[in-house]
Amino acid sequence: MYRSNSQLFEYICLKTALMVDSLVIIPTYNEIENIERIIHSVFSQDISFDILVVDDNSPDGTATKVKQLQEQYSDRLFIEERKGKQGLGTAYIHGFKWALRKSYQYIFEMDADFSHNPNDLPRLYQSCIENEGDIVIGSRYITGVNVVNWPMSRVLLSWGASKYVQMITGMDIHDTTAGFVCYKRAVLEKINLDKIRFVGYAFQIEMKFKTYLLGFNIKEIPVIFTDRTQGKSKMSGSIISEAIFGVLKMKIKSLFKRYEI
Ligand SMILES: Nc1nc2c(ncn2[C@@H]2O[C@H](COP(=O)(O)OP(=O)(O)OP(=O)(O)O)[C@@H](O)[C@H]2O)c(=O)[nH]1
Ligand SMILES: [Mg+2]
């Protein structure tokens, strides 16, 4: 479609100069050590992205920091504050609904802890606007295992979970639990966000499964995932068991007509 990369680059620059069509949603719970740097880093990309932080009343004052930064980035940085910790999945649903009330065409999921590199956002965006996929996943497992600084036990858990989900659901995706994703607006409009059942990381699997059942194109591009160096993990046993047993239940339900997408 584009004769050269420079032509494509010109098109992207022109388009982004005219309007910001992309929103990066960052859910946060106690990310005071990361939030300022990650926001600056997203806004320093060559392509313009708006940011929506969905904070669950973090006791460490993450939301206050975001509100201070809004003075600098008043028309590009937004925050939604919820009353308490309600899980990553529901934070994203909240963010998706917010995005759909506006005119964003490309809606991104990204963690606050630099496990997802903001420098990869333009590649995800480019892949999405070139119609390589209706959703584009920043994938850790296309070319081996691209994970830095995780203990072996955590690598095995994550890789094993991805393979398990692939086997149960039948989706042809290497990184089924990935949380670094660009969605085209049409996908989020089609999925009934009120019927998403999972609240933790299993939410990532459910979103991909519903995208897959609806027949949308799913594309993976390789990224390097780096363990957080600042702040604390929110991973827990209940999140893991939600994923293990929930996926099985989800697949069985999907075999019946009443399964709502
Ligand atoms: N709003 C909101 N954000 C959350 C919640 N749980 C996790 N997050 C955010 O979701 C992102 C991913 O959470 P992490 O704790 O990094 O989970 P993880 O990446 O599996 O675990 P790490 O091993 O620490 O990297 C981070 O930006 C968190 O702050 C929650 O209940 N509510
Ligand atoms: Mg993390």
mmCIF file of C-alpha atoms and ligand atoms in Angstrom:
data_model
loop_
_atom_site.group_PDB
_atom_site.id
_atom_site.type_symbol
_atom_site.label_atom_id
_atom_site.label_comp_id
_atom_site.label_asym_id
_atom_site.label_seq_id
_atom_site.Cartn_x
_atom_site.Cartn_y
_atom_site.Cartn_z
ATOM 1 C CA MET A 1 0.000 0.000 0.000
ATOM 2 C CA TYR A 2 2.889 2.376 0.786
ATOM 3 C CA ARG A 3 5.697 2.621 -1.792
ATOM 4 C CA SER A 4 8.413 3.001 0.831
ATOM 5 C CA ASN A 5 8.944 3.145 4.537
ATOM 6 C CA SER A 6 9.550 6.885 4.342
ATOM 7 C CA GLN A 7 6.187 7.346 2.628
ATOM 8 C CA LEU A 8 4.535 5.417 5.419
ATOM 9 C CA PHE A 9 6.428 7.447 7.996
ATOM 10 C CA GLU A 10 5.275 10.702 6.344
ATOM 11 C CA TYR A 11 1.710 9.453 6.397
ATOM 12 C CA ILE A 12 1.950 8.593 10.085
ATOM 13 C CA CYS A 13 3.482 12.002 10.944
ATOM 14 C CA LEU A 14 0.818 13.864 8.995
ATOM 15 C CA LYS A 15 -1.941 11.849 10.557
ATOM 16 C CA THR A 16 -0.671 12.291 14.079
ATOM 17 C CA ALA A 17 -0.163 16.014 13.539
ATOM 18 C CA LEU A 18 -3.836 16.294 12.682
ATOM 19 C CA MET A 19 -5.331 14.233 15.466
ATOM 20 C CA VAL A 20 -4.420 11.755 18.135
ATOM 21 C CA ASP A 21 -6.192 8.543 17.285
ATOM 22 C CA SER A 22 -4.453 6.339 19.844
ATOM 23 C CA LEU A 23 -4.895 5.867 23.553
ATOM 24 C CA VAL A 24 -2.598 3.944 25.876
ATOM 25 C CA ILE A 25 -4.439 2.641 28.928
ATOM 26 C CA ILE A 26 -2.210 2.090 31.956
ATOM 27 C CA PRO A 27 -3.824 0.434 34.988
ATOM 28 C CA THR A 28 -2.040 1.273 38.218
ATOM 29 C CA TYR A 29 -1.926 0.063 41.764
ATOM 30 C CA ASN A 30 0.990 1.436 43.804
ATOM 31 C CA GLU A 31 3.231 2.441 40.908
ATOM 32 C CA ILE A 32 4.682 5.629 42.381
ATOM 33 C CA GLU A 33 8.230 4.539 41.478
ATOM 34 C CA ASN A 34 7.307 4.054 37.812
ATOM 35 C CA ILE A 35 4.391 6.293 36.885
ATOM 36 C CA GLU A 36 6.195 9.530 36.129
ATOM 37 C CA ARG A 37 8.903 7.907 34.015
ATOM 38 C CA ILE A 38 6.470 5.759 32.060
ATOM 39 C CA ILE A 39 4.271 8.758 31.243
ATOM 40 C CA HIS A 40 7.231 10.816 30.014
ATOM 41 C CA SER A 41 8.430 7.856 28.029
ATOM 42 C CA VAL A 42 5.098 7.368 26.191
ATOM 43 C CA PHE A 43 4.869 11.074 25.414
ATOM 44 C CA SER A 44 8.426 11.133 24.047
ATOM 45 C CA GLN A 45 7.594 8.705 21.206
ATOM 46 C CA ASP A 46 7.610 10.004 17.588
ATOM 47 C CA ILE A 47 3.971 9.049 17.294
ATOM 48 C CA SER A 48 1.439 10.852 19.481
ATOM 49 C CA PHE A 49 -0.415 8.788 21.999
ATOM 50 C CA ASP A 50 -2.842 9.967 24.642
ATOM 51 C CA ILE A 51 -2.689 8.214 28.015
ATOM 52 C CA LEU A 52 -5.455 7.124 30.359
ATOM 53 C CA VAL A 53 -4.329 5.965 33.802
ATOM 54 C CA VAL A 54 -6.883 3.841 35.660
ATOM 55 C CA ASP A 55 -5.870 3.969 39.311
ATOM 56 C CA ASP A 56 -7.504 1.986 42.113
ATOM 57 C CA ASN A 57 -6.937 4.469 44.925
ATOM 58 C CA SER A 58 -3.279 3.470 45.301
ATOM 59 C CA PRO A 59 -2.216 4.185 48.898
ATOM 60 C CA ASP A 60 1.210 5.361 47.661
ATOM 61 C CA GLY A 61 -0.225 8.433 45.910
ATOM 62 C CA THR A 62 0.138 7.308 42.278
ATOM 63 C CA ALA A 63 -3.005 9.264 41.340
ATOM 64 C CA THR A 64 -1.736 12.463 42.933
ATOM 65 C CA LYS A 65 1.443 12.219 40.864
ATOM 66 C CA VAL A 66 -0.604 11.756 37.688
ATOM 67 C CA LYS A 67 -2.692 14.817 38.533
ATOM 68 C CA GLN A 68 0.485 16.870 39.004
ATOM 69 C CA LEU A 69 1.676 15.740 35.572
ATOM 70 C CA GLN A 70 -1.650 16.753 34.044
ATOM 71 C CA GLU A 71 -0.534 20.359 34.498
ATOM 72 C CA GLN A 72 2.224 19.629 31.992
ATOM 73 C CA TYR A 73 0.181 17.411 29.651
ATOM 74 C CA SER A 74 -3.314 18.814 30.190
ATOM 75 C CA ASP A 75 -4.952 17.685 26.944
ATOM 76 C CA ARG A 76 -3.160 14.342 26.562
ATOM 77 C CA LEU A 77 -3.049 12.776 30.005
ATOM 78 C CA PHE A 78 -6.231 11.525 31.636
ATOM 79 C CA ILE A 79 -6.994 9.680 34.835
ATOM 80 C CA GLU A 80 -9.910 7.647 36.086
ATOM 81 C CA GLU A 81 -9.886 6.945 39.800
ATOM 82 C CA ARG A 82 -11.733 4.020 41.295
ATOM 83 C CA LYS A 83 -12.492 3.494 44.957
ATOM 84 C CA GLY A 84 -10.288 0.488 45.717
ATOM 85 C CA LYS A 85 -8.289 -2.374 44.225
ATOM 86 C CA GLN A 86 -10.682 -4.166 41.891
ATOM 87 C CA GLY A 87 -8.328 -6.096 39.615
ATOM 88 C CA LEU A 88 -6.520 -5.429 36.379
ATOM 89 C CA GLY A 89 -9.304 -6.815 34.185
ATOM 90 C CA THR A 90 -12.011 -4.505 35.476
ATOM 91 C CA ALA A 91 -9.586 -1.566 35.283
ATOM 92 C CA TYR A 92 -9.119 -2.243 31.570
ATOM 93 C CA ILE A 93 -12.871 -2.646 30.990
ATOM 94 C CA HIS A 94 -13.338 0.737 32.650
ATOM 95 C CA GLY A 95 -10.641 2.166 30.365
ATOM 96 C CA PHE A 96 -12.085 0.579 27.207
ATOM 97 C CA LYS A 97 -15.513 2.050 27.901
ATOM 98 C CA TRP A 98 -13.933 5.447 28.481
ATOM 99 C CA ALA A 99 -12.042 5.170 25.166
ATOM 100 C CA LEU A 100 -15.155 4.159 23.241
ATOM 101 C CA ARG A 101 -16.984 7.251 24.488
ATOM 102 C CA LYS A 102 -14.262 9.256 22.700
ATOM 103 C CA SER A 103 -13.110 8.849 19.109
ATOM 104 C CA TYR A 104 -9.916 6.789 19.598
ATOM 105 C CA GLN A 105 -9.316 4.245 16.840
ATOM 106 C CA TYR A 106 -6.394 2.349 18.383
ATOM 107 C CA ILE A 107 -6.525 1.427 22.041
ATOM 108 C CA PHE A 108 -3.478 -0.009 23.788
ATOM 109 C CA GLU A 109 -2.977 -1.985 26.979
ATOM 110 C CA MET A 110 0.326 -1.473 28.739
ATOM 111 C CA ASP A 111 1.685 -2.114 32.257
ATOM 112 C CA ALA A 112 3.133 0.743 34.300
ATOM 113 C CA ASP A 113 6.217 -1.151 35.440
ATOM 114 C CA PHE A 114 8.338 -1.028 32.226
ATOM 115 C CA SER A 115 7.895 -4.743 31.605
ATOM 116 C CA HIS A 116 6.404 -3.481 28.362
ATOM 117 C CA ASN A 117 8.811 -1.123 26.646
ATOM 118 C CA PRO A 118 7.069 2.101 25.525
ATOM 119 C CA ASN A 119 9.550 2.211 22.614
ATOM 120 C CA ASP A 120 7.640 -0.758 21.160
ATOM 121 C CA LEU A 121 4.371 1.223 20.978
ATOM 122 C CA PRO A 122 5.090 2.653 17.490
ATOM 123 C CA ARG A 123 5.722 -0.850 16.111
ATOM 124 C CA LEU A 124 2.428 -2.108 17.514
ATOM 125 C CA TYR A 125 0.687 0.968 16.102
ATOM 126 C CA GLN A 126 2.267 0.577 12.686
ATOM 127 C CA SER A 127 1.282 -3.071 12.494
ATOM 128 C CA CYS A 128 -2.303 -2.181 13.422
ATOM 129 C CA ILE A 129 -2.682 0.681 10.929
ATOM 130 C CA GLU A 130 -1.206 -1.476 8.186
ATOM 131 C CA ASN A 131 -4.063 -3.895 8.866
ATOM 132 C CA GLU A 132 -1.805 -6.767 9.805
ATOM 133 C CA GLY A 133 -4.259 -7.517 12.592
ATOM 134 C CA ASP A 134 -7.445 -6.263 14.207
ATOM 135 C CA ILE A 135 -5.543 -6.776 17.391
ATOM 136 C CA VAL A 136 -1.758 -6.783 17.543
ATOM 137 C CA ILE A 137 -0.061 -8.513 20.454
ATOM 138 C CA GLY A 138 3.416 -7.705 21.731
ATOM 139 C CA SER A 139 4.467 -11.309 22.112
ATOM 140 C CA ARG A 140 7.174 -12.816 24.306
ATOM 141 C CA TYR A 141 7.082 -16.274 22.807
ATOM 142 C CA ILE A 142 7.269 -16.041 19.001
ATOM 143 C CA THR A 143 11.010 -16.441 18.803
ATOM 144 C CA GLY A 144 11.814 -18.618 21.808
ATOM 145 C CA VAL A 145 11.343 -16.908 25.176
ATOM 146 C CA ASN A 146 12.056 -13.157 25.171
ATOM 147 C CA VAL A 147 11.868 -12.493 28.873
ATOM 148 C CA VAL A 148 14.590 -10.684 30.811
ATOM 149 C CA ASN A 149 15.272 -10.987 34.552
ATOM 150 C CA TRP A 150 12.441 -13.280 35.504
ATOM 151 C CA PRO A 151 13.360 -16.211 37.753
ATOM 152 C CA MET A 152 13.125 -19.518 35.919
ATOM 153 C CA SER A 153 10.025 -20.487 37.945
ATOM 154 C CA ARG A 154 8.164 -17.416 36.700
ATOM 155 C CA VAL A 155 9.251 -17.951 33.081
ATOM 156 C CA LEU A 156 8.023 -21.526 33.249
ATOM 157 C CA LEU A 157 4.724 -20.467 34.823
ATOM 158 C CA SER A 158 4.066 -17.849 32.165
ATOM 159 C CA TRP A 159 5.256 -19.922 29.199
ATOM 160 C CA GLY A 160 3.436 -22.987 30.525
ATOM 161 C CA ALA A 161 0.252 -20.935 30.996
ATOM 162 C CA SER A 162 0.466 -19.672 27.433
ATOM 163 C CA LYS A 163 0.882 -23.201 26.063
ATOM 164 C CA TYR A 164 -1.899 -24.535 28.302
ATOM 165 C CA VAL A 165 -4.298 -21.846 27.077
ATOM 166 C CA GLN A 166 -3.293 -22.447 23.466
ATOM 167 C CA MET A 167 -4.045 -26.142 23.880
ATOM 168 C CA ILE A 168 -7.382 -25.725 25.671
ATOM 169 C CA THR A 169 -8.770 -22.905 23.540
ATOM 170 C CA GLY A 170 -7.346 -23.912 20.168
ATOM 171 C CA MET A 171 -6.157 -20.366 19.495
ATOM 172 C CA ASP A 172 -3.124 -20.164 17.251
ATOM 173 C CA ILE A 173 -1.356 -17.606 19.423
ATOM 174 C CA HIS A 174 2.055 -18.006 21.059
ATOM 175 C CA ASP A 175 1.541 -15.549 23.913
ATOM 176 C CA THR A 176 -2.053 -16.019 25.009
ATOM 177 C CA THR A 177 -1.615 -14.210 28.320
ATOM 178 C CA ALA A 178 0.200 -11.142 26.937
ATOM 179 C CA GLY A 179 -0.821 -7.778 28.331
ATOM 180 C CA PHE A 180 0.806 -5.540 25.726
ATOM 181 C CA VAL A 181 -1.852 -5.220 23.053
ATOM 182 C CA CYS A 182 -3.220 -2.796 20.467
ATOM 183 C CA TYR A 183 -6.940 -3.151 19.755
ATOM 184 C CA LYS A 184 -8.735 -1.627 16.850
ATOM 185 C CA ARG A 185 -11.819 0.183 18.026
ATOM 186 C CA ALA A 186 -14.111 -2.182 16.076
ATOM 187 C CA VAL A 187 -13.006 -5.130 18.214
ATOM 188 C CA LEU A 188 -13.857 -3.422 21.490
ATOM 189 C CA GLU A 189 -17.174 -2.266 20.036
ATOM 190 C CA LYS A 190 -18.088 -5.819 19.093
ATOM 191 C CA ILE A 191 -17.190 -7.545 22.365
ATOM 192 C CA ASN A 192 -19.805 -7.137 25.082
ATOM 193 C CA LEU A 193 -17.565 -5.637 27.765
ATOM 194 C CA ASP A 194 -20.239 -6.204 30.404
ATOM 195 C CA LYS A 195 -19.944 -9.943 29.847
ATOM 196 C CA ILE A 196 -16.210 -10.214 30.530
ATOM 197 C CA ARG A 197 -16.021 -12.524 33.524
ATOM 198 C CA PHE A 198 -12.383 -12.552 34.639
ATOM 199 C CA VAL A 199 -10.941 -9.885 36.895
ATOM 200 C CA GLY A 200 -7.216 -10.787 37.008
ATOM 201 C CA TYR A 201 -4.775 -11.820 34.293
ATOM 202 C CA ALA A 202 -7.233 -14.371 32.934
ATOM 203 C CA PHE A 203 -8.970 -11.303 31.557
ATOM 204 C CA GLN A 204 -6.201 -11.137 28.933
ATOM 205 C CA ILE A 205 -7.032 -14.658 27.824
ATOM 206 C CA GLU A 206 -10.780 -14.017 27.728
ATOM 207 C CA MET A 207 -10.348 -10.910 25.568
ATOM 208 C CA LYS A 208 -8.214 -12.823 23.070
ATOM 209 C CA PHE A 209 -10.580 -15.794 23.061
ATOM 210 C CA LYS A 210 -13.592 -13.596 22.310
ATOM 211 C CA THR A 211 -11.665 -11.718 19.629
ATOM 212 C CA TYR A 212 -10.795 -15.089 18.105
ATOM 213 C CA LEU A 213 -14.384 -16.419 18.273
ATOM 214 C CA LEU A 214 -15.631 -13.254 16.565
ATOM 215 C CA GLY A 215 -13.313 -14.010 13.655
ATOM 216 C CA PHE A 216 -11.063 -10.975 13.988
ATOM 217 C CA ASN A 217 -7.478 -11.143 12.773
ATOM 218 C CA ILE A 218 -4.915 -11.589 15.535
ATOM 219 C CA LYS A 219 -1.316 -10.669 14.826
ATOM 220 C CA GLU A 220 1.711 -11.144 17.085
ATOM 221 C CA ILE A 221 4.906 -9.174 16.848
ATOM 222 C CA PRO A 222 7.970 -9.990 18.966
ATOM 223 C CA VAL A 223 8.811 -7.848 21.990
ATOM 224 C CA ILE A 224 11.245 -8.248 24.833
ATOM 225 C CA PHE A 225 9.550 -8.352 28.229
ATOM 226 C CA THR A 226 11.646 -7.189 31.186
ATOM 227 C CA ASP A 227 10.820 -7.870 34.825
ATOM 228 C CA ARG A 228 9.972 -4.822 36.879
ATOM 229 C CA THR A 229 12.905 -3.266 38.725
ATOM 230 C CA GLN A 230 10.767 -0.814 40.751
ATOM 231 C CA GLY A 231 7.665 -1.422 42.848
ATOM 232 C CA LYS A 232 5.958 -4.653 43.844
ATOM 233 C CA SER A 233 4.254 -7.412 41.891
ATOM 234 C CA LYS A 234 0.512 -7.879 42.320
ATOM 235 C CA MET A 235 0.543 -11.480 41.148
ATOM 236 C CA SER A 236 -1.225 -13.854 43.541
ATOM 237 C CA GLY A 237 -2.367 -17.456 43.910
ATOM 238 C CA SER A 238 -5.998 -16.544 43.305
ATOM 239 C CA ILE A 239 -5.061 -14.812 40.050
ATOM 240 C CA ILE A 240 -3.265 -17.960 38.902
ATOM 241 C CA SER A 241 -6.068 -20.317 39.858
ATOM 242 C CA GLU A 242 -8.622 -18.044 38.166
ATOM 243 C CA ALA A 243 -6.587 -18.513 35.005
ATOM 244 C CA ILE A 244 -6.066 -22.282 35.265
ATOM 245 C CA PHE A 245 -9.624 -23.329 36.112
ATOM 246 C CA GLY A 246 -11.360 -20.375 34.518
ATOM 247 C CA VAL A 247 -9.964 -21.095 31.064
ATOM 248 C CA LEU A 248 -11.235 -24.642 31.145
ATOM 249 C CA LYS A 249 -14.680 -23.422 32.206
ATOM 250 C CA MET A 250 -14.624 -20.707 29.559
ATOM 251 C CA LYS A 251 -13.832 -23.214 26.806
ATOM 252 C CA ILE A 252 -16.571 -25.616 27.933
ATOM 253 C CA LYS A 253 -19.123 -22.789 28.083
ATOM 254 C CA SER A 254 -18.112 -21.618 24.615
ATOM 255 C CA LEU A 255 -19.237 -24.972 23.206
ATOM 256 C CA PHE A 256 -22.798 -24.098 24.148
ATOM 257 C CA LYS A 257 -24.982 -21.676 22.216
ATOM 258 C CA ARG A 258 -25.648 -19.437 25.172
ATOM 259 C CA TYR A 259 -22.011 -18.333 25.539
ATOM 260 C CA GLU A 260 -22.132 -14.553 25.300
ATOM 261 C CA ILE A 261 -19.398 -12.679 23.492
HETATM 262 N N1 LIG B 1 -6.009 -0.337 38.512
HETATM 263 C C1 LIG B 1 -5.421 -1.509 38.832
HETATM 264 N N2 LIG B 1 -4.195 -1.797 38.328
HETATM 265 C C2 LIG B 1 -3.634 -2.994 38.661
HETATM 266 C C3 LIG B 1 -4.269 -3.916 39.532
HETATM 267 N N3 LIG B 1 -3.443 -5.002 39.673
HETATM 268 C C4 LIG B 1 -2.346 -4.749 38.919
HETATM 269 N N4 LIG B 1 -2.449 -3.535 38.323
HETATM 270 C C5 LIG B 1 -1.508 -2.894 37.390
HETATM 271 O O1 LIG B 1 -1.410 -3.759 36.282
HETATM 272 C C6 LIG B 1 -0.083 -3.772 35.769
HETATM 273 C C7 LIG B 1 0.484 -5.193 35.845
HETATM 274 O O2 LIG B 1 0.625 -5.581 37.211
HETATM 275 P P1 LIG B 1 1.950 -6.229 37.822
HETATM 276 O O3 LIG B 1 1.928 -6.214 39.287
HETATM 277 O O4 LIG B 1 3.138 -5.642 37.157
HETATM 278 O O5 LIG B 1 1.744 -7.692 37.392
HETATM 279 P P2 LIG B 1 2.762 -8.572 36.690
HETATM 280 O O6 LIG B 1 3.338 -7.818 35.567
HETATM 281 O O7 LIG B 1 2.146 -9.874 36.376
HETATM 282 O O8 LIG B 1 3.727 -8.826 37.895
HETATM 283 P P3 LIG B 1 5.267 -8.434 38.036
HETATM 284 O O9 LIG B 1 5.895 -9.735 38.239
HETATM 285 O O10 LIG B 1 5.410 -7.537 39.186
HETATM 286 O O11 LIG B 1 5.651 -7.729 36.798
HETATM 287 C C8 LIG B 1 0.695 -2.776 36.608
HETATM 288 O O12 LIG B 1 0.685 -1.534 35.965
HETATM 289 C C9 LIG B 1 -0.100 -2.738 37.910
HETATM 290 O O13 LIG B 1 0.064 -1.547 38.635
HETATM 291 C C10 LIG B 1 -5.546 -3.574 40.067
HETATM 292 O O14 LIG B 1 -6.186 -4.294 40.826
HETATM 293 N N5 LIG B 1 -6.072 -2.362 39.685
HETATM 294 MG MG MG B 2 4.520 -6.366 35.787
#
